[in-house]
Amino acid sequence: MASSSKPIILATRKLPQPVEERLSGAYEAILNPDDRQLPIDELLRIAEGVDGILCTLTDKMTPPVIAALPARVKILATFSVGYDHIDIPAAKARGLVVTNTPGALTDATAEITFLLLLGAARRAYEGETMLRSGQWTGWAPTQLMGRQLHGKRLGIAGMGRIGQAVAKRGLAFGMAIHYHGRRAVDLPTELPATFHADDADFLAHCDYLSIHMASTPETRHWLNARRVGLLPQGAIVVNTARGDLVHDEALIEGLTNGHLGAAGLDVFAGEPNIDARYLPIPNAMLLPHLGSATVQTRCAMGFRALDNLDAYFAGKAPGDKLA
Ligand code: GLV
């Protein structure tokens, strides 16, 4: 393996076949066909013989892990847009190049946001449970009445690429768009949206709240008990960004005490060991972090990570360089 003139790349997880084929064609690839989550000591051992690592959000690249990476490893290309699993300052200090895959999963994430908005609003989990458990006795005028999207206010926390893709779809559903973030965004005229610099003012305008912020130490637990309390009675919360943006205690309390109407969650703090108190809540639609999980998007993410590796090993600056 070491005699190859091609750079050696470790892919920490099993990737879609077309991605592994391209990786294996351009590099000496170390694959993970069983898709086993590599314990960090094993990853570090394998890394002794590699030039770059194609990692995912399940590999926690903390400062001690980055410091322990063998000197030979020059680049970490993550198969994700989010990079909260990588300590960027530590990577910079170590001279490690880090790249992500922005853009590749925008549409898939915006689409799953609407699966959750609609599923939470229309009580999809309760309906499916009733039907599959044999409890459905037939159509009834007052059965499982939910809420509509049309004519309601959709609040977007974090109007980046994904937030804007969600806003666009919200307009098509007849929703009025409000948003909050560090600053107003220069939006195209076909995307009318009201900016609220003040979080309390923003939250008061959210019949539906959809979270699209990056997870950072500053945004951790952004949706806390105070902010849940500022949402209108019956508001619906959707999170397709990162679990730790939400304080589980506050959201669970809001869902069980009747202040919130429902929630749709694709991401959780401590995945996959999520707060078990979510599991019995009927007005919560829960998905196991599937936001980018379409064949098209998972291939696009892999190709984007490979574009970054190709650029780096060709001596050029990777397009998505974070460090
Ligand atoms: C998925 O959650 C990603 O960050 O790509």
Coordinates of C-alpha atoms and ligand atoms in Angstrom, one line a residue:
M1 CA 0.0 0.0 0.0
A2 CA 2.7 2.4 1.0
S3 CA 4.6 1.8 -2.3
S4 CA 1.7 3.5 -4.2
S5 CA 2.4 6.9 -5.7
K6 CA -1.2 7.8 -5.1
P7 CA -2.1 9.6 -1.8
I8 CA -3.6 7.3 0.7
I9 CA -7.1 8.3 2.0
L10 CA -9.0 6.7 4.9
A11 CA -12.8 6.9 4.5
T12 CA -14.0 6.4 8.1
R13 CA -17.5 5.3 7.0
K14 CA -19.0 3.3 4.2
L15 CA -19.9 5.8 1.4
P16 CA -22.3 5.5 -1.6
Q17 CA -20.8 3.2 -4.2
P18 CA -20.2 5.8 -6.9
V19 CA -18.3 7.9 -4.3
E20 CA -16.2 4.9 -3.2
E21 CA -15.5 4.1 -6.9
R22 CA -14.2 7.6 -7.6
L23 CA -12.2 7.6 -4.3
S24 CA -10.6 4.2 -5.2
G25 CA -9.8 5.3 -8.7
A26 CA -8.0 8.5 -7.7
Y27 CA -6.4 7.4 -4.4
E28 CA -5.2 4.4 -2.5
A29 CA -8.4 4.1 -0.5
I30 CA -8.9 2.5 2.9
L31 CA -12.6 1.8 3.0
N32 CA -14.9 0.6 5.8
P33 CA -17.2 -1.9 4.0
D34 CA -18.8 -3.0 7.3
D35 CA -19.5 0.7 8.2
R36 CA -18.2 0.2 11.7
Q37 CA -17.8 3.4 13.7
L38 CA -14.1 3.3 14.3
P39 CA -13.1 3.9 17.9
I40 CA -10.8 6.9 18.0
D41 CA -7.6 4.8 19.0
E42 CA -8.2 2.6 16.0
L43 CA -8.7 5.6 13.7
L44 CA -5.5 7.1 15.0
R45 CA -3.7 3.8 14.4
I46 CA -4.9 3.5 10.8
A47 CA -4.1 7.2 10.3
E48 CA -0.4 6.4 10.8
G49 CA -0.3 5.3 7.1
V50 CA -2.6 7.9 5.5
D51 CA -2.2 11.3 3.8
G52 CA -5.8 12.4 4.3
I53 CA -9.1 11.4 6.0
L54 CA -12.6 11.6 4.6
C55 CA -14.5 11.7 7.9
T56 CA -18.1 12.3 8.9
L57 CA -20.0 13.9 11.6
T58 CA -19.8 10.8 13.7
D59 CA -16.0 11.2 14.1
K60 CA -15.4 13.6 17.0
M61 CA -12.3 15.5 16.0
T62 CA -11.6 17.1 19.4
P63 CA -8.4 19.1 20.2
P64 CA -6.7 16.0 21.8
V65 CA -7.6 13.8 18.7
I66 CA -6.3 16.4 16.3
A67 CA -3.1 16.8 18.3
A68 CA -2.7 13.0 18.2
L69 CA -3.1 12.7 14.4
P70 CA 0.1 11.5 12.8
A71 CA 2.1 14.2 11.1
R72 CA 1.5 12.4 7.8
V73 CA -2.2 13.3 7.8
K74 CA -2.5 16.7 6.0
I75 CA -6.2 17.0 5.3
L76 CA -9.5 16.2 6.9
A77 CA -12.4 16.4 4.4
T78 CA -15.7 16.0 6.2
F79 CA -18.7 14.5 4.4
S80 CA -21.1 17.1 5.9
V81 CA -21.9 20.8 5.8
G82 CA -21.8 21.1 9.6
Y83 CA -18.4 20.9 11.2
D84 CA -19.1 21.2 14.9
H85 CA -17.5 17.8 15.3
I86 CA -14.1 19.3 14.3
D87 CA -12.3 21.8 16.4
I88 CA -11.3 24.3 13.8
P89 CA -8.9 26.3 16.0
A90 CA -7.1 23.1 16.9
A91 CA -6.9 22.1 13.2
K92 CA -5.4 25.5 12.3
A93 CA -2.9 25.3 15.1
R94 CA -1.8 21.9 13.9
G95 CA -1.7 23.1 10.2
L96 CA -4.4 20.6 9.2
V97 CA -6.5 21.5 6.2
V98 CA -10.2 21.0 6.9
T99 CA -13.0 21.1 4.2
N100 CA -16.8 20.5 4.3
T101 CA -19.5 20.1 1.7
P102 CA -21.7 23.3 1.7
G103 CA -24.5 23.6 -0.9
A104 CA -24.6 19.8 -1.6
L105 CA -27.4 19.1 0.8
T106 CA -29.4 22.4 0.8
D107 CA -32.4 21.1 -1.1
A108 CA -32.5 17.7 0.7
T109 CA -32.5 19.4 4.0
A110 CA -35.1 22.0 3.0
E111 CA -37.3 19.1 1.8
I112 CA -37.0 17.2 5.0
T113 CA -37.8 20.4 6.9
F114 CA -41.2 20.4 5.2
L115 CA -41.7 16.7 5.9
L116 CA -41.4 17.6 9.6
L117 CA -43.4 20.9 9.4
L118 CA -46.2 19.1 7.7
G119 CA -45.9 15.9 9.7
A120 CA -45.9 17.8 13.0
A121 CA -48.7 20.1 11.9
R122 CA -50.9 17.3 10.5
R123 CA -50.2 14.7 13.3
A124 CA -48.7 12.2 10.9
Y125 CA -47.1 10.1 13.7
E126 CA -50.4 9.8 15.6
G127 CA -52.3 8.9 12.4
E128 CA -49.8 6.3 11.4
T129 CA -49.8 4.8 14.9
M130 CA -53.6 4.7 15.0
L131 CA -53.7 2.9 11.6
R132 CA -50.8 0.5 12.1
S133 CA -52.0 -0.5 15.6
G134 CA -55.5 -1.4 14.3
Q135 CA -57.1 1.4 16.3
W136 CA -58.6 3.2 13.3
T137 CA -62.4 2.8 13.4
G138 CA -63.0 4.9 10.3
W139 CA -63.2 8.5 9.2
A140 CA -64.7 11.0 11.7
P141 CA -65.2 14.7 11.3
T142 CA -63.2 15.6 14.4
Q143 CA -60.5 12.9 14.2
L144 CA -56.9 14.0 14.6
M145 CA -57.4 17.6 13.5
G146 CA -54.2 19.4 13.0
R147 CA -53.0 22.8 11.7
Q148 CA -52.4 24.2 8.3
L149 CA -49.4 25.9 6.9
H150 CA -51.2 28.2 4.5
G151 CA -51.6 31.7 5.9
K152 CA -49.3 31.1 8.9
R153 CA -46.0 32.7 9.8
L154 CA -42.9 30.7 9.3
G155 CA -40.0 31.9 11.5
I156 CA -36.5 30.9 10.3
A157 CA -33.7 31.1 12.8
G158 CA -30.6 31.4 10.7
M159 CA -31.2 32.6 7.1
G160 CA -28.2 31.0 5.4
R161 CA -28.3 28.7 2.4
I162 CA -30.7 26.2 3.9
G163 CA -32.8 28.8 5.7
Q164 CA -33.3 30.6 2.4
A165 CA -34.3 27.3 0.6
V166 CA -36.8 26.7 3.4
A167 CA -38.1 30.2 3.1
K168 CA -38.6 29.7 -0.7
R169 CA -40.7 26.6 -0.1
G170 CA -42.6 28.3 2.7
L171 CA -43.7 31.1 0.3
A172 CA -45.0 28.4 -2.1
F173 CA -47.1 27.0 0.8
G174 CA -48.6 30.5 1.3
M175 CA -46.7 31.3 4.5
A176 CA -45.3 34.7 5.6
I177 CA -41.6 34.5 6.3
H178 CA -39.9 36.1 9.3
Y179 CA -36.3 35.5 10.2
H180 CA -33.7 36.1 12.9
G181 CA -29.9 36.0 12.8
R182 CA -26.8 38.1 13.5
R183 CA -27.7 40.5 10.7
A184 CA -30.3 41.1 7.9
V185 CA -29.5 39.2 4.8
D186 CA -29.6 40.7 1.3
L187 CA -32.4 38.6 -0.1
P188 CA -33.7 38.5 -3.7
T189 CA -37.0 40.3 -4.3
E190 CA -38.8 37.1 -4.9
L191 CA -38.0 36.1 -1.3
P192 CA -39.8 38.6 0.8
A193 CA -39.1 38.1 4.5
T194 CA -39.1 40.3 7.6
F195 CA -35.9 40.5 9.6
H196 CA -36.1 40.7 13.4
A197 CA -32.8 41.6 15.1
D198 CA -34.4 41.0 18.5
D199 CA -35.0 37.4 19.4
A200 CA -38.1 38.1 21.5
D201 CA -39.7 40.1 18.7
F202 CA -38.9 37.3 16.2
L203 CA -40.2 34.5 18.4
A204 CA -43.5 36.3 18.9
H205 CA -44.0 36.1 15.1
C206 CA -43.4 32.4 14.8
D207 CA -46.5 30.2 14.3
Y208 CA -43.8 27.8 13.0
L209 CA -40.2 28.0 14.1
S210 CA -37.6 26.2 11.9
I211 CA -34.0 26.2 13.1
H212 CA -31.1 26.5 10.6
M213 CA -28.2 28.0 12.6
A214 CA -24.7 26.6 12.9
S215 CA -23.9 24.9 16.1
T216 CA -21.2 26.8 18.0
P217 CA -20.5 27.4 21.7
E218 CA -22.5 30.7 21.3
T219 CA -25.6 29.0 19.8
R220 CA -25.7 25.9 22.1
H221 CA -29.1 25.7 23.7
W222 CA -30.3 28.7 21.8
L223 CA -33.9 27.4 22.1
N224 CA -34.0 27.5 25.9
A225 CA -36.9 27.8 28.3
R226 CA -37.0 31.6 28.0
R227 CA -37.2 31.4 24.2
V228 CA -39.8 28.6 24.2
G229 CA -41.9 30.8 26.5
L230 CA -41.7 33.6 23.9
L231 CA -43.2 31.5 21.2
P232 CA -47.0 31.9 20.7
Q233 CA -49.3 29.4 22.3
G234 CA -49.5 26.3 20.0
A235 CA -46.3 27.1 18.0
I236 CA -44.7 24.3 16.1
V237 CA -40.9 23.8 16.4
V238 CA -38.8 22.1 13.8
N239 CA -35.1 21.4 14.0
T240 CA -33.1 20.0 11.1
A241 CA -29.8 21.7 12.0
R242 CA -28.1 20.3 15.1
G243 CA -29.6 18.9 18.3
D244 CA -27.6 20.9 20.8
L245 CA -29.2 24.2 19.4
V246 CA -32.2 23.1 21.5
H247 CA -32.3 22.7 25.3
D248 CA -34.1 19.3 25.5
E249 CA -35.5 20.0 28.9
A250 CA -37.1 23.2 27.7
L251 CA -38.6 21.7 24.5
I252 CA -39.9 18.6 26.3
E253 CA -41.5 20.8 28.9
G254 CA -43.1 23.1 26.2
L255 CA -44.5 20.0 24.4
T256 CA -45.9 18.3 27.5
N257 CA -47.3 21.3 29.2
G258 CA -49.4 22.3 26.2
H259 CA -47.6 25.6 25.4
L260 CA -46.2 24.2 22.1
G261 CA -48.4 22.6 19.5
A262 CA -45.9 20.1 18.2
A263 CA -42.3 19.5 17.2
G264 CA -40.5 17.8 14.3
L265 CA -37.0 16.8 15.0
D266 CA -34.3 15.3 12.8
V267 CA -31.4 16.0 15.0
F268 CA -30.7 15.5 18.7
A269 CA -28.1 16.3 21.3
G270 CA -25.9 13.2 22.0
E271 CA -27.0 11.3 18.9
P272 CA -27.8 8.4 18.8
N273 CA -28.4 8.4 22.6
I274 CA -31.2 10.9 22.5
D275 CA -33.1 12.2 25.5
A276 CA -35.6 9.2 26.0
R277 CA -38.3 11.6 27.2
Y278 CA -39.0 12.5 23.6
L279 CA -40.0 8.9 22.7
P280 CA -43.5 8.8 24.2
I281 CA -44.5 12.3 23.2
P282 CA -47.3 12.0 20.6
N283 CA -47.0 15.5 19.3
A284 CA -43.4 15.1 18.3
M285 CA -42.4 13.7 14.9
L286 CA -38.9 12.2 15.3
L287 CA -36.5 11.2 12.6
P288 CA -33.0 9.7 12.9
H289 CA -30.9 12.5 11.3
L290 CA -32.0 11.8 7.7
G291 CA -31.8 15.4 6.4
S292 CA -29.3 14.7 3.7
A293 CA -30.2 11.1 3.2
T294 CA -31.2 10.9 -0.5
V295 CA -29.1 8.9 -3.0
Q296 CA -28.6 12.1 -5.1
T297 CA -27.4 14.2 -2.1
R298 CA -25.3 11.6 -0.4
C299 CA -23.4 11.1 -3.8
A300 CA -23.1 14.9 -4.2
M301 CA -21.7 15.3 -0.7
G302 CA -19.1 12.6 -1.4
F303 CA -18.1 14.1 -4.8
R304 CA -17.8 17.5 -3.1
A305 CA -15.5 16.0 -0.5
L306 CA -13.5 14.4 -3.3
D307 CA -13.3 17.7 -5.2
N308 CA -11.7 19.2 -2.1
L309 CA -9.2 16.3 -1.7
D310 CA -8.4 16.4 -5.4
A311 CA -7.7 20.2 -5.2
Y312 CA -5.5 19.8 -2.2
F313 CA -3.4 16.9 -3.7
A314 CA -3.1 18.9 -6.9
G315 CA -1.5 21.7 -4.9
K316 CA -4.5 24.0 -5.2
A317 CA -6.7 25.6 -2.5
P318 CA -9.8 23.4 -1.9
G319 CA -13.0 25.2 -2.6
D320 CA -14.5 24.6 0.8
K321 CA -11.5 25.2 3.0
L322 CA -12.4 25.9 6.6
A323 CA -8.9 25.6 8.0
Ligands
GLV1 C1 -25.5 16.9 8.2 O1 -26.1 17.0 9.2 C2 -24.5 17.7 7.7 O2 -24.0 18.6 8.5 O3 -24.0 17.5 6.6

